[in-house]
PDB file of C-alpha atoms in Angstrom:
ATOM      1  CA  PRO R  29      32.308  -0.521 -26.190  1.00 83.00           C
ATOM      2  CA  LYS R  30      29.059   1.032 -25.429  1.00 88.00           C
ATOM      3  CA  TYR R  31      27.103  -0.912 -22.564  1.00 92.00           C
ATOM      4  CA  ASP R  32      27.765  -0.371 -18.950  1.00 90.00           C
ATOM      5  CA  HIS R  33      27.029  -4.075 -18.667  1.00 89.00           C
ATOM      6  CA  ALA R  34      27.645  -6.907 -20.401  1.00 91.00           C
ATOM      7  CA  TRP R  35      26.707 -10.825 -19.730  1.00 91.00           C
ATOM      8  CA  ILE R  36      27.376 -13.705 -21.854  1.00 92.00           C
ATOM      9  CA  PHE R  37      25.564 -15.231 -24.475  1.00 94.00           C
ATOM     10  CA  SER R  38      23.138 -17.823 -24.172  1.00 93.00           C
ATOM     11  CA  GLU R  39      20.871 -19.542 -26.280  1.00 94.00           C
ATOM     12  CA  GLY R  40      21.744 -16.682 -29.050  1.00 95.00           C
ATOM     13  CA  LEU R  41      21.149 -13.419 -26.693  1.00 96.00           C
ATOM     14  CA  ALA R  42      22.848 -11.583 -24.376  1.00 95.00           C
ATOM     15  CA  SER R  43      21.699  -9.057 -21.970  1.00 94.00           C
ATOM     16  CA  VAL R  44      23.337  -5.445 -21.834  1.00 94.00           C
ATOM     17  CA  ALA R  45      22.517  -2.537 -19.431  1.00 93.00           C
ATOM     18  CA  GLU R  46      22.572   0.702 -20.914  1.00 93.00           C
ATOM     19  CA  ASP R  47      21.550   3.966 -18.800  1.00 92.00           C
ATOM     20  CA  GLY R  48      20.351   1.533 -15.979  1.00 90.00           C
ATOM     21  CA  LYS R  49      17.935  -0.566 -18.033  1.00 92.00           C
ATOM     22  CA  ILE R  50      18.407  -4.147 -19.644  1.00 93.00           C
ATOM     23  CA  LYS R  51      18.217  -5.047 -23.068  1.00 95.00           C
ATOM     24  CA  PHE R  52      18.897  -7.983 -24.848  1.00 96.00           C
ATOM     25  CA  ILE R  53      21.082  -8.150 -27.841  1.00 96.00           C
ATOM     26  CA  ASP R  54      21.484 -10.805 -30.501  1.00 96.00           C
ATOM     27  CA  GLU R  55      24.992 -12.105 -32.197  1.00 94.00           C
ATOM     28  CA  THR R  56      24.828  -9.593 -34.688  1.00 95.00           C
ATOM     29  CA  GLY R  57      24.470  -6.576 -31.574  1.00 94.00           C
ATOM     30  CA  ASN R  58      20.727  -5.806 -32.683  1.00 95.00           C
ATOM     31  CA  VAL R  59      18.375  -5.039 -29.695  1.00 96.00           C
ATOM     32  CA  VAL R  60      15.699  -7.546 -30.065  1.00 96.00           C
ATOM     33  CA  ILE R  61      14.388  -7.230 -26.247  1.00 96.00           C
ATOM     34  CA  ASP R  62      13.544  -4.253 -24.437  1.00 95.00           C
ATOM     35  CA  LYS R  63      10.890  -3.908 -22.355  1.00 92.00           C
ATOM     36  CA  GLY R  64      12.521  -1.127 -20.237  1.00 91.00           C
ATOM     37  CA  MET R  65      13.477  -3.450 -17.379  1.00 90.00           C
ATOM     38  CA  ALA R  66      15.689  -1.463 -14.750  1.00 89.00           C
ATOM     39  CA  TYR R  67      19.119  -2.872 -13.980  1.00 88.00           C
ATOM     40  CA  ASN R  68      19.810  -4.108 -10.404  1.00 82.00           C
ATOM     41  CA  PRO R  69      23.315  -4.881  -9.390  1.00 78.00           C
ATOM     42  CA  ASN R  70      22.178  -7.582  -6.792  1.00 75.00           C
ATOM     43  CA  ARG R  71      20.579  -9.707  -9.336  1.00 73.00           C
ATOM     44  CA  ASP R  72      23.070 -12.452 -10.687  1.00 69.00           C
ATOM     45  CA  GLY R  73      22.584 -12.225 -14.297  1.00 73.00           C
ATOM     46  CA  TYR R  74      20.255 -11.893 -16.872  1.00 86.00           C
ATOM     47  CA  VAL R  75      20.449 -15.413 -18.837  1.00 91.00           C
ATOM     48  CA  PHE R  76      18.501 -17.482 -20.508  1.00 92.00           C
ATOM     49  CA  HIS R  77      18.360 -21.126 -19.745  1.00 90.00           C
ATOM     50  CA  GLY R  78      15.728 -23.769 -21.541  1.00 91.00           C
ATOM     51  CA  GLY R  79      14.259 -20.824 -23.188  1.00 93.00           C
ATOM     52  CA  TYR R  80      13.364 -18.543 -20.439  1.00 94.00           C
ATOM     53  CA  CYS R  81      14.625 -15.453 -18.516  1.00 93.00           C
ATOM     54  CA  VAL R  82      14.053 -14.618 -14.520  1.00 92.00           C
ATOM     55  CA  VAL R  83      13.372 -11.026 -14.378  1.00 91.00           C
ATOM     56  CA  ALA R  84      13.030  -8.886 -11.661  1.00 88.00           C
ATOM     57  CA  THR R  85      10.515  -5.737 -11.134  1.00 88.00           C
ATOM     58  CA  ASP R  86      12.496  -2.513 -10.824  1.00 86.00           C
ATOM     59  CA  ASP R  87      12.500  -2.611  -7.427  1.00 85.00           C
ATOM     60  CA  GLY R  88      14.397  -6.263  -7.320  1.00 83.00           C
ATOM     61  CA  GLU R  89      11.673  -7.887  -4.481  1.00 89.00           C
ATOM     62  CA  LEU R  90       9.457 -10.062  -7.257  1.00 92.00           C
ATOM     63  CA  TYR R  91      10.537 -12.015 -10.199  1.00 92.00           C
ATOM     64  CA  GLY R  92       8.844 -13.705 -13.446  1.00 94.00           C
ATOM     65  CA  MET R  93      10.198 -15.005 -16.617  1.00 95.00           C
ATOM     66  CA  ILE R  94      10.168 -13.748 -19.947  1.00 95.00           C
ATOM     67  CA  ASP R  95      10.735 -15.677 -22.869  1.00 95.00           C
ATOM     68  CA  ARG R  96      13.289 -15.509 -25.903  1.00 93.00           C
ATOM     69  CA  THR R  97      10.661 -13.020 -27.610  1.00 94.00           C
ATOM     70  CA  GLY R  98      10.122 -11.319 -24.821  1.00 94.00           C
ATOM     71  CA  LYS R  99       6.704 -11.862 -23.923  1.00 96.00           C
ATOM     72  CA  THR R 100       6.070 -12.309 -20.266  1.00 95.00           C
ATOM     73  CA  VAL R 101       5.847 -15.888 -19.249  1.00 96.00           C
ATOM     74  CA  VAL R 102       5.501 -16.170 -15.745  1.00 95.00           C
ATOM     75  CA  ALA R 103       4.172 -12.652 -14.188  1.00 94.00           C
ATOM     76  CA  GLN R 104       6.755 -10.905 -11.725  1.00 93.00           C
ATOM     77  CA  GLU R 105       5.123 -11.948  -8.705  1.00 95.00           C
ATOM     78  CA  CYS R 106       6.895 -14.567  -7.313  1.00 96.00           C
ATOM     79  CA  ASN R 107       9.467 -14.354  -4.469  1.00 95.00           C
ATOM     80  CA  PHE R 108      12.084 -16.531  -6.170  1.00 91.00           C
ATOM     81  CA  ILE R 109      12.054 -18.341  -9.222  1.00 94.00           C
ATOM     82  CA  ARG R 110      14.826 -21.328  -9.564  1.00 90.00           C
ATOM     83  CA  PRO R 111      15.831 -23.719 -12.338  1.00 90.00           C
ATOM     84  CA  THR R 112      16.944 -27.400 -11.643  1.00 88.00           C
ATOM     85  CA  ASP R 113      20.491 -27.980 -13.029  1.00 84.00           C
ATOM     86  CA  ASP R 114      18.965 -29.456 -16.168  1.00 83.00           C
ATOM     87  CA  TYR R 115      16.340 -27.194 -16.416  1.00 82.00           C
ATOM     88  CA  GLU R 116      13.653 -29.377 -16.884  1.00 91.00           C
ATOM     89  CA  LEU R 117      11.878 -28.482 -13.781  1.00 94.00           C
ATOM     90  CA  TRP R 118      11.675 -24.336 -12.214  1.00 95.00           C
ATOM     91  CA  GLU R 119      11.075 -24.326  -8.375  1.00 96.00           C
ATOM     92  CA  VAL R 120       9.132 -21.075  -8.057  1.00 97.00           C
ATOM     93  CA  ARG R 121       7.735 -19.448  -4.360  1.00 97.00           C
ATOM     94  CA  LYS R 122       4.739 -16.550  -3.898  1.00 96.00           C
ATOM     95  CA  GLY R 123       4.638 -15.876  -0.139  1.00 94.00           C
ATOM     96  CA  LYS R 124       4.559 -18.766   2.002  1.00 94.00           C
ATOM     97  CA  GLU R 125       3.688 -20.844  -1.619  1.00 96.00           C
ATOM     98  CA  GLU R 126       5.792 -23.121  -3.554  1.00 97.00           C
ATOM     99  CA  ALA R 127       5.507 -25.236  -6.821  1.00 97.00           C
ATOM    100  CA  VAL R 128       7.142 -26.893  -9.425  1.00 97.00           C
ATOM    101  CA  LEU R 129       6.889 -26.285 -12.927  1.00 96.00           C
ATOM    102  CA  ASP R 130       7.908 -27.922 -15.999  1.00 95.00           C
ATOM    103  CA  LYS R 131       9.922 -27.039 -19.414  1.00 93.00           C
ATOM    104  CA  GLU R 132       7.000 -25.682 -20.801  1.00 94.00           C
ATOM    105  CA  LEU R 133       5.878 -23.985 -17.695  1.00 95.00           C
ATOM    106  CA  LYS R 134       2.979 -26.534 -16.943  1.00 96.00           C
ATOM    107  CA  VAL R 135       1.824 -27.040 -13.279  1.00 96.00           C
ATOM    108  CA  VAL R 136       3.859 -30.150 -12.180  1.00 96.00           C
ATOM    109  CA  VAL R 137       3.353 -29.843  -8.547  1.00 96.00           C
ATOM    110  CA  PRO R 138       0.757 -26.813  -7.798  1.00 96.00           C
ATOM    111  CA  PHE R 139       0.995 -23.961  -5.190  1.00 96.00           C
ATOM    112  CA  MET R 140       1.149 -25.102  -1.575  1.00 96.00           C
ATOM    113  CA  GLU R 141       1.939 -24.231   1.544  1.00 96.00           C
ATOM    114  CA  CYS R 142       5.463 -25.918   1.902  1.00 94.00           C
ATOM    115  CA  SER R 143       9.141 -26.051   1.028  1.00 94.00           C
ATOM    116  CA  ILE R 144      10.205 -27.943  -2.190  1.00 95.00           C
ATOM    117  CA  TYR R 145      13.454 -29.820  -2.509  1.00 93.00           C
ATOM    118  CA  ILE R 146      14.207 -31.786  -5.537  1.00 92.00           C
ATOM    119  CA  ASP R 147      16.825 -34.368  -5.450  1.00 85.00           C
ATOM    120  CA  GLU R 148      17.641 -37.571  -7.194  1.00 81.00           C
ATOM    121  CA  GLY R 149      14.301 -38.060  -8.982  1.00 88.00           C
ATOM    122  CA  THR R 150      11.913 -37.222  -6.849  1.00 92.00           C
ATOM    123  CA  ILE R 151      10.339 -33.815  -5.355  1.00 95.00           C
ATOM    124  CA  ASP R 152       9.884 -33.865  -1.689  1.00 94.00           C
ATOM    125  CA  ALA R 153       7.454 -31.401  -0.190  1.00 95.00           C
ATOM    126  CA  THR R 154       7.463 -30.288   3.630  1.00 92.00           C
ATOM    127  CA  MET R 155       4.136 -29.032   4.767  1.00 91.00           C
ATOM    128  CA  SER R 156       3.295 -26.398   6.934  1.00 87.00           C
ATOM    129  CA  ASP R 157       2.498 -29.002   9.370  1.00 85.00           C
ATOM    130  CA  HIS R 158       6.147 -30.654   9.253  1.00 84.00           C
ATOM    131  CA  THR R 159       4.439 -33.837   7.310  1.00 88.00           C
ATOM    132  CA  LEU R 160       6.429 -34.569   4.310  1.00 92.00           C
ATOM    133  CA  ARG R 161       5.137 -35.638   0.673  1.00 94.00           C
ATOM    134  CA  LYS R 162       6.768 -37.043  -2.116  1.00 94.00           C
ATOM    135  CA  TYR R 163       5.872 -36.897  -5.687  1.00 96.00           C
ATOM    136  CA  ASN R 164       7.898 -38.141  -9.158  1.00 94.00           C
ATOM    137  CA  LEU R 165       9.000 -35.363 -11.477  1.00 93.00           C
ATOM    138  CA  ASP R 166       5.490 -35.443 -13.382  1.00 93.00           C
ATOM    139  CA  GLY R 167       3.818 -34.750 -10.218  1.00 94.00           C
ATOM    140  CA  SER R 168       2.482 -37.944  -9.435  1.00 94.00           C
ATOM    141  CA  LEU R 169       2.178 -38.285  -5.579  1.00 94.00           C
ATOM    142  CA  ILE R 170       4.370 -41.426  -4.369  1.00 93.00           C
ATOM    143  CA  HIS R 171       3.682 -40.591  -0.354  1.00 91.00           C
ATOM    144  CA  ASP R 172       1.546 -38.596   0.987  1.00 90.00           C
ATOM    145  CA  PHE R 173       3.317 -38.934   4.439  1.00 88.00           C
ATOM    146  CA  TYR R 174       6.786 -40.271   4.747  1.00 80.00           C
ATOM    147  CA  ILE R 175       9.303 -39.808   7.604  1.00 75.00           C
ATOM    148  CA  THR R 176      13.191 -38.542   7.027  1.00 69.00           C
ATOM    149  CA  SER R 177      14.268 -39.479  10.194  1.00 72.00           C
ATOM    150  CA  VAL R 178      13.614 -40.665  13.800  1.00 75.00           C
ATOM    151  CA  ARG R 179      15.212 -39.144  16.626  1.00 77.00           C
ATOM    152  CA  MET R 180      15.689 -40.230  20.412  1.00 80.00           C
ATOM    153  CA  LEU R 181      13.534 -37.828  22.564  1.00 82.00           C
ATOM    154  CA  GLU R 182      16.328 -37.268  25.856  1.00 82.00           C
ATOM    155  CA  TYR R 183      15.483 -35.428  29.124  1.00 80.00           C
ATOM    156  CA  GLN R 184      16.968 -34.547  32.499  1.00 82.00           C
ATOM    157  CA  LYS R 185      17.264 -37.263  35.177  1.00 81.00           C
ATOM    158  CA  ASP R 186      15.796 -36.240  38.800  1.00 82.00           C
ATOM    159  CA  GLU R 187      19.015 -36.984  40.029  1.00 81.00           C
ATOM    160  CA  ILE R 188      22.017 -34.794  40.541  1.00 79.00           C
ATOM    161  CA  LEU R 189      25.149 -36.261  40.183  1.00 76.00           C
ATOM    162  CA  TYR R 190      28.860 -34.466  40.968  1.00 75.00           C
ATOM    163  CA  ARG R 191      31.873 -34.174  38.904  1.00 72.00           C
ATOM    164  CA  THR R 192      35.369 -32.507  39.609  1.00 74.00           C
ATOM    165  CA  ARG R 193      36.556 -30.075  36.565  1.00 72.00           C
ATOM    166  CA  THR R 194      40.097 -29.184  36.291  1.00 76.00           C
ATOM    167  CA  HIS R 195      39.620 -28.007  32.916  1.00 75.00           C
ATOM    168  CA  ASP R 196      37.473 -25.327  31.024  1.00 75.00           C
ATOM    169  CA  ASP R 197      36.081 -25.923  27.655  1.00 76.00           C
ATOM    170  CA  ASP R 198      39.355 -24.447  26.013  1.00 81.00           C
ATOM    171  CA  GLY R 199      41.566 -26.750  27.913  1.00 78.00           C
ATOM    172  CA  ASP R 200      43.359 -24.368  30.007  1.00 81.00           C
ATOM    173  CA  GLU R 201      43.689 -25.755  33.703  1.00 78.00           C
ATOM    174  CA  TYR R 202      41.736 -24.237  36.479  1.00 72.00           C
ATOM    175  CA  ASP R 203      43.787 -22.673  39.554  1.00 71.00           C
ATOM    176  CA  GLU R 204      41.855 -25.345  41.970  1.00 71.00           C
ATOM    177  CA  PRO R 205      39.251 -28.345  41.182  1.00 66.00           C
ATOM    178  CA  TYR R 206      35.678 -27.383  41.431  1.00 66.00           C
ATOM    179  CA  ALA R 207      32.809 -29.870  41.796  1.00 68.00           C
ATOM    180  CA  GLU R 208      30.267 -29.309  39.250  1.00 72.00           C
ATOM    181  CA  GLU R 209      26.379 -30.470  39.222  1.00 75.00           C
ATOM    182  CA  TYR R 210      24.350 -31.720  36.739  1.00 72.00           C
ATOM    183  CA  HIS R 211      21.475 -33.781  35.456  1.00 75.00           C
ATOM    184  CA  PRO R 212      22.127 -36.981  33.774  1.00 79.00           C
ATOM    185  CA  LYS R 213      20.213 -37.923  30.779  1.00 82.00           C
ATOM    186  CA  ALA R 214      18.176 -40.410  29.597  1.00 80.00           C
ATOM    187  CA  ASN R 215      16.111 -41.584  26.385  1.00 81.00           C
ATOM    188  CA  ALA R 216      12.540 -41.673  26.264  1.00 77.00           C
ATOM    189  CA  ARG R 217      10.958 -44.953  25.558  1.00 72.00           C
TER     190      ARG R 217
END
């Protein structure tokens, strides 16, 4: 044992921490990547997925990606980088903008001010104006505007009704029942 921390081998490499710095070793123990990256104890693992490893700046505030040779393939200027479960797509956020990259890190959905959700063969983008767009996994726009749910709009009526309460919200009985006023609600049409 000579390292302060060590992670699992993934895709032939394992990350190790030594003297506050992260390095990557091969299965023989030789250091193959040493970029002088600071070890951040709040970072959850330094593991390769789909040929890439998400790495953070020394302060742990921004993220980028390296390939298995240690080459920076996404600059450390992202707020988060998250792969899909199959590592076919990467969800990336820079400030208020999000994008989707494919496994070769080519743009599938370009950076735009939105919130991206990838599920069941589609990419949903909730735009800053709360409209929704749906893309296929190749980045082709399927719908430029759609609605995910419809809710009833309720409002209080002008009338006041009274009801007698004998128990509070926890089910405890009141010493004496009392009348309580309330406004009934109605649905907008």
